[in-house]
Amino acid sequence: VNAMAAFVPQDMPHIRGILAESPRVDAMVMFEGGEQALQASAQASALGKAVVGAWETTDVAIVWDDVDVDAASEQIVRARFTDSGRIPSTIGRVLVHREAHDAFLSALEKEVHKLRVGQASDPATDVGPLTSLSELERLSQVIEEAVELGAHVVHGGSRINWRGELDPLGMHFQPTLLENCDAGMRIMNERLAGPVLPLCTVDEAEAARGMSCQPRQSGRVWIWATSRADRDRLVDGLRAPGIIFFGNRPGGTVRAMELADPWGALELAERLSYNSWRGPFEK
């Protein structure tokens, strides 16, 4: 199986044994740090396997035309704004095909509008406070720069207090959605630990592939596409530590793990060149 192995500290001895004995594991992604994690990472690198620290990556979503935009927007918003967007390994930017832009943006805005800002202790809260003043200030600067370069704030964009009121000293940040972003903007190239999602419109699969590999330590690529031809164009030559693929078939939207036979998910995994990608532990 060409796959990523995710683990937590108590699994280290078991995972290290698998790494040593199984050449079929090409790469692993770490969700925890610590001495044992460093030892496992060094072992994996020495065996020629890719190592990815989940906290150091940013996932990219590609939404192509003729897809279920409601399902895609719901999944993307849930992935991006979990824990107030402070988990950098979740989806950090979205590339959408021009033909799907209007419908997808409308669906995305509806999902963002549903998010509830509040105190972290409230079970109904979707977006709680950030804990870093520097990150709050950085979010404001990056958004301001993007707007000056032509981006448009569709929703949010400001610091607020826990009641949802605009407050330049508040520790919350509005769930923020921007469109008309492009590859040269900081917001598309920096990992932002906050509830902010930039949207970029693309016309060709080649452009989507190129942009999905930025920043240098890019994470997984989430692809929504309805046809195998589109899937192949988007994946061809793509270098990423993992792919999550969504498509449509009779019965509704299905995920990559359910598509092994009809969609060739295993073939897709084999086309990813894990050996060409190395994580932060490369010597």
XYZ file of C-alpha atoms in Angstrom:
283
model
C 0.000 0.000 0.000
C 1.374 3.411 -0.950
C 0.257 5.360 2.075
C 1.103 7.815 4.808
C 1.468 6.498 8.354
C 0.108 8.852 11.031
C 0.940 8.201 14.654
C 0.952 9.497 18.220
C 3.753 8.968 20.778
C 2.416 5.734 22.299
C 2.489 4.115 18.862
C 6.163 4.900 18.257
C 7.694 1.468 18.924
C 5.116 -0.202 16.691
C 5.520 2.345 13.888
C 9.317 2.155 14.025
C 9.093 -1.604 13.619
C 6.874 -1.208 10.560
C 9.278 1.339 9.059
C 12.201 -1.033 9.500
C 10.442 -4.123 8.145
C 8.142 -2.842 5.399
C 9.556 -1.243 2.241
C 5.972 -0.662 1.082
C 5.513 2.341 3.402
C 6.732 5.309 1.378
C 6.179 8.166 3.798
C 4.783 9.216 7.125
C 3.182 12.330 8.541
C 3.710 13.270 12.187
C 1.059 14.892 14.356
C 3.129 14.955 17.539
C 6.647 16.043 18.428
C 9.048 14.822 21.095
C 12.211 12.748 21.329
C 10.643 9.521 20.108
C 9.145 11.325 17.109
C 12.578 12.700 16.215
C 14.087 9.214 16.446
C 11.369 7.758 14.220
C 11.816 10.598 11.740
C 15.570 10.074 11.577
C 15.010 6.350 11.035
C 12.483 7.001 8.246
C 14.783 9.501 6.495
C 17.703 7.063 6.696
C 15.501 4.451 4.980
C 14.684 6.863 2.160
C 11.128 7.618 3.236
C 9.481 11.025 3.140
C 8.807 12.673 6.497
C 6.197 15.382 6.949
C 5.507 17.349 10.122
C 1.773 18.117 10.034
C 2.273 21.370 11.945
C 4.610 22.638 9.231
C 2.345 22.130 6.229
C -0.698 23.752 4.654
C -3.212 21.734 2.681
C -4.589 23.002 -0.626
C -8.110 22.448 -1.987
C -8.754 22.330 -5.745
C -12.418 22.622 -6.776
C -13.044 21.902 -10.453
C -16.174 22.493 -12.541
C -19.368 20.402 -12.404
C -18.882 19.306 -8.804
C -21.228 19.324 -5.825
C -20.279 22.786 -4.560
C -22.446 22.503 -1.448
C -20.683 19.337 -0.310
C -17.265 20.755 -1.183
C -17.840 24.043 0.632
C -19.119 22.290 3.758
C -16.055 20.040 3.911
C -13.598 22.862 3.231
C -15.073 25.202 5.844
C -15.052 22.433 8.439
C -11.418 21.621 7.627
C -10.209 25.226 7.583
C -12.018 26.671 10.587
C -11.616 23.775 13.021
C -10.075 25.080 16.257
C -10.450 28.648 14.945
C -8.152 27.903 12.036
C -5.146 27.542 14.330
C -4.191 24.099 12.997
C -1.838 24.957 10.111
C -2.013 21.514 8.530
C -5.662 21.954 7.540
C -6.798 23.511 4.251
C -5.158 26.928 4.012
C -6.111 28.044 0.485
C -8.547 27.131 -2.247
C -8.071 27.036 -6.022
C -11.372 27.028 -7.902
C -12.049 26.603 -11.621
C -13.462 29.764 -13.197
C -16.595 27.948 -14.387
C -17.386 26.865 -10.828
C -16.380 30.115 -9.122
C -19.729 31.877 -8.679
C -21.707 28.884 -7.430
C -18.885 27.710 -5.194
C -18.253 31.155 -3.690
C -21.939 31.530 -2.879
C -22.006 28.112 -1.171
C -18.754 28.843 0.671
C -20.040 32.195 1.955
C -23.180 30.527 3.320
C -21.079 27.988 5.222
C -18.758 30.645 6.668
C -21.770 32.733 7.700
C -23.037 29.795 9.794
C -19.921 29.755 11.985
C -20.523 30.926 15.521
C -17.936 33.100 17.264
C -17.779 32.855 21.027
C -15.944 31.777 24.128
C -13.880 28.631 23.899
C -15.753 27.139 26.881
C -19.091 27.320 25.033
C -19.883 24.022 23.246
C -21.784 25.974 20.564
C -18.679 27.962 19.593
C -17.137 27.251 16.203
C -14.513 30.028 16.240
C -12.923 30.887 19.550
C -10.149 33.338 20.456
C -6.603 33.240 19.196
C -3.928 33.093 21.868
C -1.207 35.093 20.125
C -1.244 38.873 19.731
C 1.472 38.642 17.104
C -0.613 36.223 15.022
C -3.666 38.483 15.273
C -1.635 41.448 14.068
C -0.112 39.358 11.303
C -3.544 38.254 10.091
C -4.675 41.870 9.871
C -1.536 42.877 7.953
C -1.729 40.012 5.479
C -5.400 40.674 4.746
C -4.769 44.405 4.337
C -1.930 43.711 1.898
C -4.091 41.314 -0.107
C -6.888 43.876 -0.397
C -4.420 46.528 -1.563
C -3.299 44.102 -4.302
C -6.833 43.462 -5.520
C -8.335 40.805 -3.237
C -11.902 41.244 -2.075
C -13.136 40.476 1.441
C -16.345 38.490 1.044
C -16.866 37.895 4.753
C -15.153 39.064 7.952
C -11.695 40.590 7.958
C -11.527 42.251 11.400
C -10.671 41.644 15.040
C -13.665 41.289 17.329
C -14.469 40.544 20.963
C -16.183 37.399 22.222
C -19.623 38.962 21.709
C -18.874 39.349 17.996
C -18.514 43.130 18.141
C -15.757 44.890 16.178
C -12.920 45.496 18.588
C -9.321 46.398 17.586
C -8.141 44.965 20.909
C -10.263 41.813 20.785
C -8.648 38.383 20.835
C -11.112 36.904 18.346
C -10.899 37.267 14.578
C -13.919 37.133 12.324
C -14.240 34.030 10.136
C -12.780 35.553 6.984
C -13.206 34.653 3.321
C -11.335 36.440 0.525
C -11.630 36.058 -3.243
C -9.583 37.370 -6.195
C -6.362 36.292 -4.504
C -3.400 35.351 -6.677
C -0.213 33.345 -6.366
C 1.970 36.343 -5.563
C 0.125 37.397 -2.412
C 1.446 36.610 1.056
C -1.954 35.250 2.021
C -1.524 32.498 -0.593
C 2.044 31.647 0.400
C 2.217 31.857 4.179
C 0.821 29.519 6.787
C -1.767 31.457 8.755
C -2.858 30.195 12.165
C -6.265 31.840 12.188
C -9.804 31.680 10.736
C -8.899 33.022 7.284
C -9.435 31.335 3.909
C -8.166 32.822 0.592
C -9.748 31.851 -2.726
C -7.961 31.975 -6.087
C -9.594 31.447 -9.499
C -7.768 29.301 -12.080
C -8.535 28.312 -15.675
C -6.199 25.415 -16.382
C -5.112 22.268 -14.565
C -1.466 23.198 -15.115
C -1.910 26.428 -13.144
C -3.699 24.574 -10.346
C -0.896 22.000 -10.099
C 1.785 24.681 -9.977
C 0.056 26.740 -7.311
C -0.737 23.686 -5.194
C 2.991 23.142 -4.677
C 3.412 26.514 -2.967
C 4.528 27.284 -0.302
C 7.635 25.084 -0.359
C 6.393 22.886 2.461
C 2.926 22.313 1.034
C 0.705 19.675 2.556
C -1.910 17.393 1.104
C -3.992 18.340 -1.915
C -7.764 17.925 -1.690
C -9.277 17.577 -5.175
C -12.934 17.847 -6.126
C -13.473 16.711 -9.738
C -16.186 14.741 -11.485
C -14.334 13.181 -14.404
C -11.336 10.892 -14.529
C -9.826 13.057 -17.279
C -9.916 16.101 -14.988
C -8.449 14.049 -12.152
C -5.573 12.898 -14.340
C -4.806 16.431 -15.545
C -4.794 17.779 -12.008
C -2.619 14.970 -10.636
C -0.158 14.564 -13.510
C 3.263 15.680 -12.291
C 1.896 16.841 -8.945
C 4.336 16.626 -6.040
C 2.548 16.399 -2.707
C 2.812 14.252 0.431
C -0.765 13.042 -0.052
C -4.031 13.454 -1.945
C -7.643 13.333 -0.827
C -9.847 12.915 -3.883
C -13.586 13.577 -4.086
C -15.798 12.670 -7.037
C -19.398 12.007 -7.959
C -20.966 8.748 -9.026
C -24.487 7.247 -8.687
C -25.338 7.352 -5.020
C -23.664 10.652 -4.226
C -20.272 12.079 -3.369
C -17.591 9.570 -2.430
C -14.074 9.880 -1.097
C -10.847 8.542 -2.508
C -10.640 5.587 -0.155
C -13.988 4.372 -1.546
C -12.883 4.729 -5.155
C -10.056 2.215 -5.372
C -11.617 0.052 -8.055
C -13.776 2.354 -10.219
C -11.462 5.359 -10.039
C -8.045 3.794 -9.691
C -7.124 5.407 -6.363
C -4.214 3.008 -5.933
C -2.921 3.910 -9.382
C -3.191 7.573 -8.404
C -1.148 6.956 -5.247
C 1.557 5.186 -7.214
C 1.920 8.208 -9.505
C 2.901 10.419 -6.568
C 6.662 10.599 -6.310
C 7.138 10.495 -2.545
C 10.864 9.928 -2.929
C 11.199 13.338 -4.589
C 9.773 15.102 -1.540
C 11.505 15.381 1.794
C 10.365 16.879 5.027
C 12.170 19.011 7.620
C 14.414 16.163 8.791
C 16.323 15.812 5.541
C 20.037 16.236 6.125
